[in-house]
PDB file of N, CA and C in Angstrom:
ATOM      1  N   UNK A   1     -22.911  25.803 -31.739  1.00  0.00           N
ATOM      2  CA  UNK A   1     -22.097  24.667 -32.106  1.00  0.00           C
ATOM      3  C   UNK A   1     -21.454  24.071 -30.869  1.00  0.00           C
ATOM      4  N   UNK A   2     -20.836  22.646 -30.503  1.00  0.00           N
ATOM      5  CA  UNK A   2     -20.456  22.054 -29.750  1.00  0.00           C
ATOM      6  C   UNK A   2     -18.877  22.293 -29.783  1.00  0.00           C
ATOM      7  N   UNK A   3     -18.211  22.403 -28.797  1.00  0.00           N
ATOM      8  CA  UNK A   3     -16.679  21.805 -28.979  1.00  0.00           C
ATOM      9  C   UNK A   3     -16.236  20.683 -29.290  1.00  0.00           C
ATOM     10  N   UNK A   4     -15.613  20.932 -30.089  1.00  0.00           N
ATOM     11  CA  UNK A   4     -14.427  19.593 -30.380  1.00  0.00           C
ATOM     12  C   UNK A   4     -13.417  18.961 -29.254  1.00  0.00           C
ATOM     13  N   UNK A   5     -13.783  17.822 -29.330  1.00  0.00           N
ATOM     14  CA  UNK A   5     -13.485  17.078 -28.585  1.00  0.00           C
ATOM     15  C   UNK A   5     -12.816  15.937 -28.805  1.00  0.00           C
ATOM     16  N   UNK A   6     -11.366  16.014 -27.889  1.00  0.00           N
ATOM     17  CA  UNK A   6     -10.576  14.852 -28.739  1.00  0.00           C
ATOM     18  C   UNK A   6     -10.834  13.808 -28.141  1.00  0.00           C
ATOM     19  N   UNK A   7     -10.964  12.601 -28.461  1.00  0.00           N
ATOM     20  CA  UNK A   7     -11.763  11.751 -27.894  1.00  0.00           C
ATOM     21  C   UNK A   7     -10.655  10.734 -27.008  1.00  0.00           C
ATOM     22  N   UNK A   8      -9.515  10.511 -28.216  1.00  0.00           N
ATOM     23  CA  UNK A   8      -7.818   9.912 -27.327  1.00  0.00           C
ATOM     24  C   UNK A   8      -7.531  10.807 -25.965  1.00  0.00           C
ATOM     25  N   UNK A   9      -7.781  12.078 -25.986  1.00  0.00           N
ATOM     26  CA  UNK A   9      -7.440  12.893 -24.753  1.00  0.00           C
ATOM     27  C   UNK A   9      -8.389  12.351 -23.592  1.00  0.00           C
ATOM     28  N   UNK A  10      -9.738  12.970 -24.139  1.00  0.00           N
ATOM     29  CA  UNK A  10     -10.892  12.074 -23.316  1.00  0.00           C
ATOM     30  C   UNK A  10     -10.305  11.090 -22.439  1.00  0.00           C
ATOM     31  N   UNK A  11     -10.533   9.809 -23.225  1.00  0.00           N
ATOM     32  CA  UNK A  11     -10.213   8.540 -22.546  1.00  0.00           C
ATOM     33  C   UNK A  11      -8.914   8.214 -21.840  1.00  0.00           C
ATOM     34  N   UNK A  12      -8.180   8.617 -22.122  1.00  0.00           N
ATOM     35  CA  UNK A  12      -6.693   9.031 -21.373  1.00  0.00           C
ATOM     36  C   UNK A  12      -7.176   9.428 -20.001  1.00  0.00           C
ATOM     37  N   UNK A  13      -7.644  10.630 -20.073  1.00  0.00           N
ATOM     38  CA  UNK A  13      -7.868  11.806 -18.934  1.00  0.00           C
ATOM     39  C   UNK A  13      -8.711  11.190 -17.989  1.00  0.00           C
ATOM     40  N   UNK A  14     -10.091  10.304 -18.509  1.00  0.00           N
ATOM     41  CA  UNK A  14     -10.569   9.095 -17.777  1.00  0.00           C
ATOM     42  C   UNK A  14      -9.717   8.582 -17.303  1.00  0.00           C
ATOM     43  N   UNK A  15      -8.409   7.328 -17.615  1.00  0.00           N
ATOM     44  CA  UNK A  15      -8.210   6.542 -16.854  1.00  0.00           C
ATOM     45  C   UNK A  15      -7.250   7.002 -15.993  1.00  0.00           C
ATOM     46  N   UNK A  16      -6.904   8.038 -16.198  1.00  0.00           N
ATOM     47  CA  UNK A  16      -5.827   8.910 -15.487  1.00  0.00           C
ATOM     48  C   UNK A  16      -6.570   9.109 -14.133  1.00  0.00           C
ATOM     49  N   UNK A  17      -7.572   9.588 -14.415  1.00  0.00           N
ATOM     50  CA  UNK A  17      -8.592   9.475 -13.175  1.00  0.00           C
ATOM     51  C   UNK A  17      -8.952   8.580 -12.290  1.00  0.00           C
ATOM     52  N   UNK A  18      -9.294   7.273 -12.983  1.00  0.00           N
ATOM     53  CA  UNK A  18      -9.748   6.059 -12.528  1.00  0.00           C
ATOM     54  C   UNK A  18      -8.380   5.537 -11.776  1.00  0.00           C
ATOM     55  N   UNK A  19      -7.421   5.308 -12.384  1.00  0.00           N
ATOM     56  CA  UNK A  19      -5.845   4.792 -11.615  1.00  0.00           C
ATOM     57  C   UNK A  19      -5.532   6.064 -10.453  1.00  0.00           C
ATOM     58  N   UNK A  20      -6.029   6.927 -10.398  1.00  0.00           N
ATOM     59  CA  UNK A  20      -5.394   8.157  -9.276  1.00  0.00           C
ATOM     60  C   UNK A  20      -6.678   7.800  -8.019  1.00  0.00           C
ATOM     61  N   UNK A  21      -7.585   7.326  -8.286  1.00  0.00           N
ATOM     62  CA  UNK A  21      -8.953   7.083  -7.511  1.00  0.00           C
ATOM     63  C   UNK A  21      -8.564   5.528  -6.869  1.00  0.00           C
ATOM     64  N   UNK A  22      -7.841   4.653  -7.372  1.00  0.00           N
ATOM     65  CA  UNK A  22      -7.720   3.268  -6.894  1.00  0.00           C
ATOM     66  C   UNK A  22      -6.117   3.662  -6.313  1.00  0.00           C
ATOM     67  N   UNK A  23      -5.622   4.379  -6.760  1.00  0.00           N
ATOM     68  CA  UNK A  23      -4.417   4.707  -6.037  1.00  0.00           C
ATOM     69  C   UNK A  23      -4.616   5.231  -4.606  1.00  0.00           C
ATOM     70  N   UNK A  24      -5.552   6.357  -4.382  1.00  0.00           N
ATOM     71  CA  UNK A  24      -6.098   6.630  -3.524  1.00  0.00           C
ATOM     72  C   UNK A  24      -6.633   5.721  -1.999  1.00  0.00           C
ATOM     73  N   UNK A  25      -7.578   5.142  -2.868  1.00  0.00           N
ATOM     74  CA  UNK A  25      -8.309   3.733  -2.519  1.00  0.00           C
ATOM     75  C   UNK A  25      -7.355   2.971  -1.449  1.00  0.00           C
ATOM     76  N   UNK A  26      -6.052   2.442  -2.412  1.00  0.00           N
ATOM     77  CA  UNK A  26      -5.267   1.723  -2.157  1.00  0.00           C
ATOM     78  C   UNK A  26      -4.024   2.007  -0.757  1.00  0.00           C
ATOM     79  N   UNK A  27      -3.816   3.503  -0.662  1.00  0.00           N
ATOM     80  CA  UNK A  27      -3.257   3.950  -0.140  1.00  0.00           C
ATOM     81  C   UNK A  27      -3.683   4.183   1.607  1.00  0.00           C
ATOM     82  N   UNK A  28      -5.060   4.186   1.615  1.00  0.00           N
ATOM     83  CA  UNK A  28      -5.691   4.049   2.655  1.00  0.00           C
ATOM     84  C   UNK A  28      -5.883   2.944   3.293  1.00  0.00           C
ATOM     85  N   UNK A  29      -6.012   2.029   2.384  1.00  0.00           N
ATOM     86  CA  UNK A  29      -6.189   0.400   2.705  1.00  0.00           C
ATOM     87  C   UNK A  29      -4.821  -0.268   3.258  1.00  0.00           C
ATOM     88  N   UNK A  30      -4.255   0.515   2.657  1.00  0.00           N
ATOM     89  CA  UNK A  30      -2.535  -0.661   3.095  1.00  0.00           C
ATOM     90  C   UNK A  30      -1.531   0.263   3.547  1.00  0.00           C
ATOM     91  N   UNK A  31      -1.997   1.862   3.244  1.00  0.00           N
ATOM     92  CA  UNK A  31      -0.488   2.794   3.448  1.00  0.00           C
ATOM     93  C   UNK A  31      -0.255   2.712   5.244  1.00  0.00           C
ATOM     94  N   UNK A  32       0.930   2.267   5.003  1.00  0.00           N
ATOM     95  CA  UNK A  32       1.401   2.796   6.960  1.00  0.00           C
ATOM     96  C   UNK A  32       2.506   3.615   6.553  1.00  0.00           C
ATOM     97  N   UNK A  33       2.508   4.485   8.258  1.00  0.00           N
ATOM     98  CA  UNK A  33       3.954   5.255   7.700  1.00  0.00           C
ATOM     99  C   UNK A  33       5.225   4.666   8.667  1.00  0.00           C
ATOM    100  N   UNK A  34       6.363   4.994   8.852  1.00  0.00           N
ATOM    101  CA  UNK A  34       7.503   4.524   8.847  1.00  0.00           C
ATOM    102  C   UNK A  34       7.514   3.927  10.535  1.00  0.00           C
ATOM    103  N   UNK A  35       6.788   5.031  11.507  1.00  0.00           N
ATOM    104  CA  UNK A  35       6.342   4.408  12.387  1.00  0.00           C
ATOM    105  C   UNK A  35       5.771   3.347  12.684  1.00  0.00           C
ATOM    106  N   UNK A  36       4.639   2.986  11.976  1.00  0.00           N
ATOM    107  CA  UNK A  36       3.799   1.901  12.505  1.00  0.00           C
ATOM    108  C   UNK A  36       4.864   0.652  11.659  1.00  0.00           C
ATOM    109  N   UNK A  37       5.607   1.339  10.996  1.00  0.00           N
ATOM    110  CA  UNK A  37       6.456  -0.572  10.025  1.00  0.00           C
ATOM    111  C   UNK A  37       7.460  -0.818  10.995  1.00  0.00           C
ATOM    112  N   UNK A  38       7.698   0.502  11.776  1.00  0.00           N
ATOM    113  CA  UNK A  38       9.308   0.018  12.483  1.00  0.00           C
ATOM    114  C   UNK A  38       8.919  -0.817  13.506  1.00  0.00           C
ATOM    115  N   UNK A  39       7.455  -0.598  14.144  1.00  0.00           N
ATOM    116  CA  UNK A  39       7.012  -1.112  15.519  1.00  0.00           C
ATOM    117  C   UNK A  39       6.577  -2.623  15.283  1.00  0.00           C
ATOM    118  N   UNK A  40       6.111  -2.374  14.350  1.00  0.00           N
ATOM    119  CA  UNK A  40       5.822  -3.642  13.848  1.00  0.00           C
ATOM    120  C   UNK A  40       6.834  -5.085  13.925  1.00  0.00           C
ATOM    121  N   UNK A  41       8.264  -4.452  13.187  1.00  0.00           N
ATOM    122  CA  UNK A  41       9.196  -4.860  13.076  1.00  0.00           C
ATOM    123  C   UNK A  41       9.385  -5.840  14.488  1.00  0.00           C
ATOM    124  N   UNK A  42       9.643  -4.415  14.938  1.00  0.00           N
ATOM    125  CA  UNK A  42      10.474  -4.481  16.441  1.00  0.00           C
ATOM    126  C   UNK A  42       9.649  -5.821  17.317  1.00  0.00           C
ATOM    127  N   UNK A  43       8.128  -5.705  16.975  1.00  0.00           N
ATOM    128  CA  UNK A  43       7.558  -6.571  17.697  1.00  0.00           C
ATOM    129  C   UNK A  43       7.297  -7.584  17.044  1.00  0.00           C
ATOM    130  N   UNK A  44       8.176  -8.431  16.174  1.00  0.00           N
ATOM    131  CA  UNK A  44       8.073  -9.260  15.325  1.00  0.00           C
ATOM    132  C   UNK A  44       9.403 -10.086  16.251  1.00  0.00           C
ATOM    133  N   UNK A  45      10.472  -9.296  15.662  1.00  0.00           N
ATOM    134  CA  UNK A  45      11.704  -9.698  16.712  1.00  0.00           C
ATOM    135  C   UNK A  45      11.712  -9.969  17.737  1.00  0.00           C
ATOM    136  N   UNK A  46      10.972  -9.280  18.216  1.00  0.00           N
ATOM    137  CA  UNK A  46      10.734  -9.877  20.102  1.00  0.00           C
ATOM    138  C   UNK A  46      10.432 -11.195  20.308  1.00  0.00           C
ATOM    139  N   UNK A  47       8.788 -11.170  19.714  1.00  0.00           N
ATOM    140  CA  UNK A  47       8.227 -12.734  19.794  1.00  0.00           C
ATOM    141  C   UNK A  47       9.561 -13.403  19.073  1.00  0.00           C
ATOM    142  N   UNK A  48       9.853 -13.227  17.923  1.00  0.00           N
ATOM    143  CA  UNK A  48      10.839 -14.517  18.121  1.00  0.00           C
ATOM    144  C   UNK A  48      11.925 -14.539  18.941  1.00  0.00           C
ATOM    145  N   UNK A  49      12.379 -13.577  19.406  1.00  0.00           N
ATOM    146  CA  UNK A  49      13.622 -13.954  20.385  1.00  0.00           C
ATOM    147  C   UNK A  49      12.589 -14.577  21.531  1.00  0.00           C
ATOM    148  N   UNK A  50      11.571 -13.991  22.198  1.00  0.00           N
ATOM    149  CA  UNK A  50      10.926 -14.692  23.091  1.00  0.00           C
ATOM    150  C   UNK A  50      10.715 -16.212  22.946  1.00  0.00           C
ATOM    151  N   UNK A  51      10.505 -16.668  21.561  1.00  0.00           N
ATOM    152  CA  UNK A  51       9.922 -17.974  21.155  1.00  0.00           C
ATOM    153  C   UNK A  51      11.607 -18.697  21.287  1.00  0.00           C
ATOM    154  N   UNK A  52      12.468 -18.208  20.739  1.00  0.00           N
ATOM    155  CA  UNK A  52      14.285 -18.751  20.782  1.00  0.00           C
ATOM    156  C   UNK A  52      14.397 -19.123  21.990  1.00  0.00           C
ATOM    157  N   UNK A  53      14.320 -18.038  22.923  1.00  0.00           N
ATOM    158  CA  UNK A  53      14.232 -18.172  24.926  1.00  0.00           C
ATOM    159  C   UNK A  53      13.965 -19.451  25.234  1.00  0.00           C
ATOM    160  N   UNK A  54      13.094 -19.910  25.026  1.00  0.00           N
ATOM    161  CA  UNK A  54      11.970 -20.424  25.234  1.00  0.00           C
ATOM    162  C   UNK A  54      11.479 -22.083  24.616  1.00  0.00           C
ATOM    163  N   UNK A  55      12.327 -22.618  23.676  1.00  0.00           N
ATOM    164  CA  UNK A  55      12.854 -23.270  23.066  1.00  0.00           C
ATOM    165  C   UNK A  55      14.070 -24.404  24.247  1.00  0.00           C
ATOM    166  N   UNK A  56      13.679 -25.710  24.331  1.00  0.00           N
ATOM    167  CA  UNK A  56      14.494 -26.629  25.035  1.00  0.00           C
ATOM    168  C   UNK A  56      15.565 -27.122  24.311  1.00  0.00           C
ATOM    169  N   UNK A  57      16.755 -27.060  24.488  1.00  0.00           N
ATOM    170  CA  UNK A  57      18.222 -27.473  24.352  1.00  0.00           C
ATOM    171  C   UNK A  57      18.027 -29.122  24.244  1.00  0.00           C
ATOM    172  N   UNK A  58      18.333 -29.382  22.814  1.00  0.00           N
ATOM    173  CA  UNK A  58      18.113 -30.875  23.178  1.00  0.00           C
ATOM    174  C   UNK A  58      20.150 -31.198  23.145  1.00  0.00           C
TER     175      UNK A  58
END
């Protein structure tokens, strides 16, 4: 005989899967860690203070 099989569990347990797999996915594609956001930052601020500098006084 076969097991019984709940079929609501099933499909649950699928997408539980499928969302932990694009989570995954996703995390690789866009995750930075605290380092690469701060540097980022930092060199965001620069260019614009550089671009402020740099800027004629009317």
């Amino acid at each position: 005989m076969a097991d019984i099989v709940n079929l609501n569990r099933a499909r649950k347990q699928k997408a539980r899967l499928q969302k932990k797999a694009q989570a995954d996915e996703n995390a690789v594609k866009f995750g930075r860690n605290k380092a690469q956001k701060s540097l980022d930052k930092a060199r965001a601020e620069k260019a614009s203070r550089d671009l402020d500098g740099k800027k004629r006084d009317e």
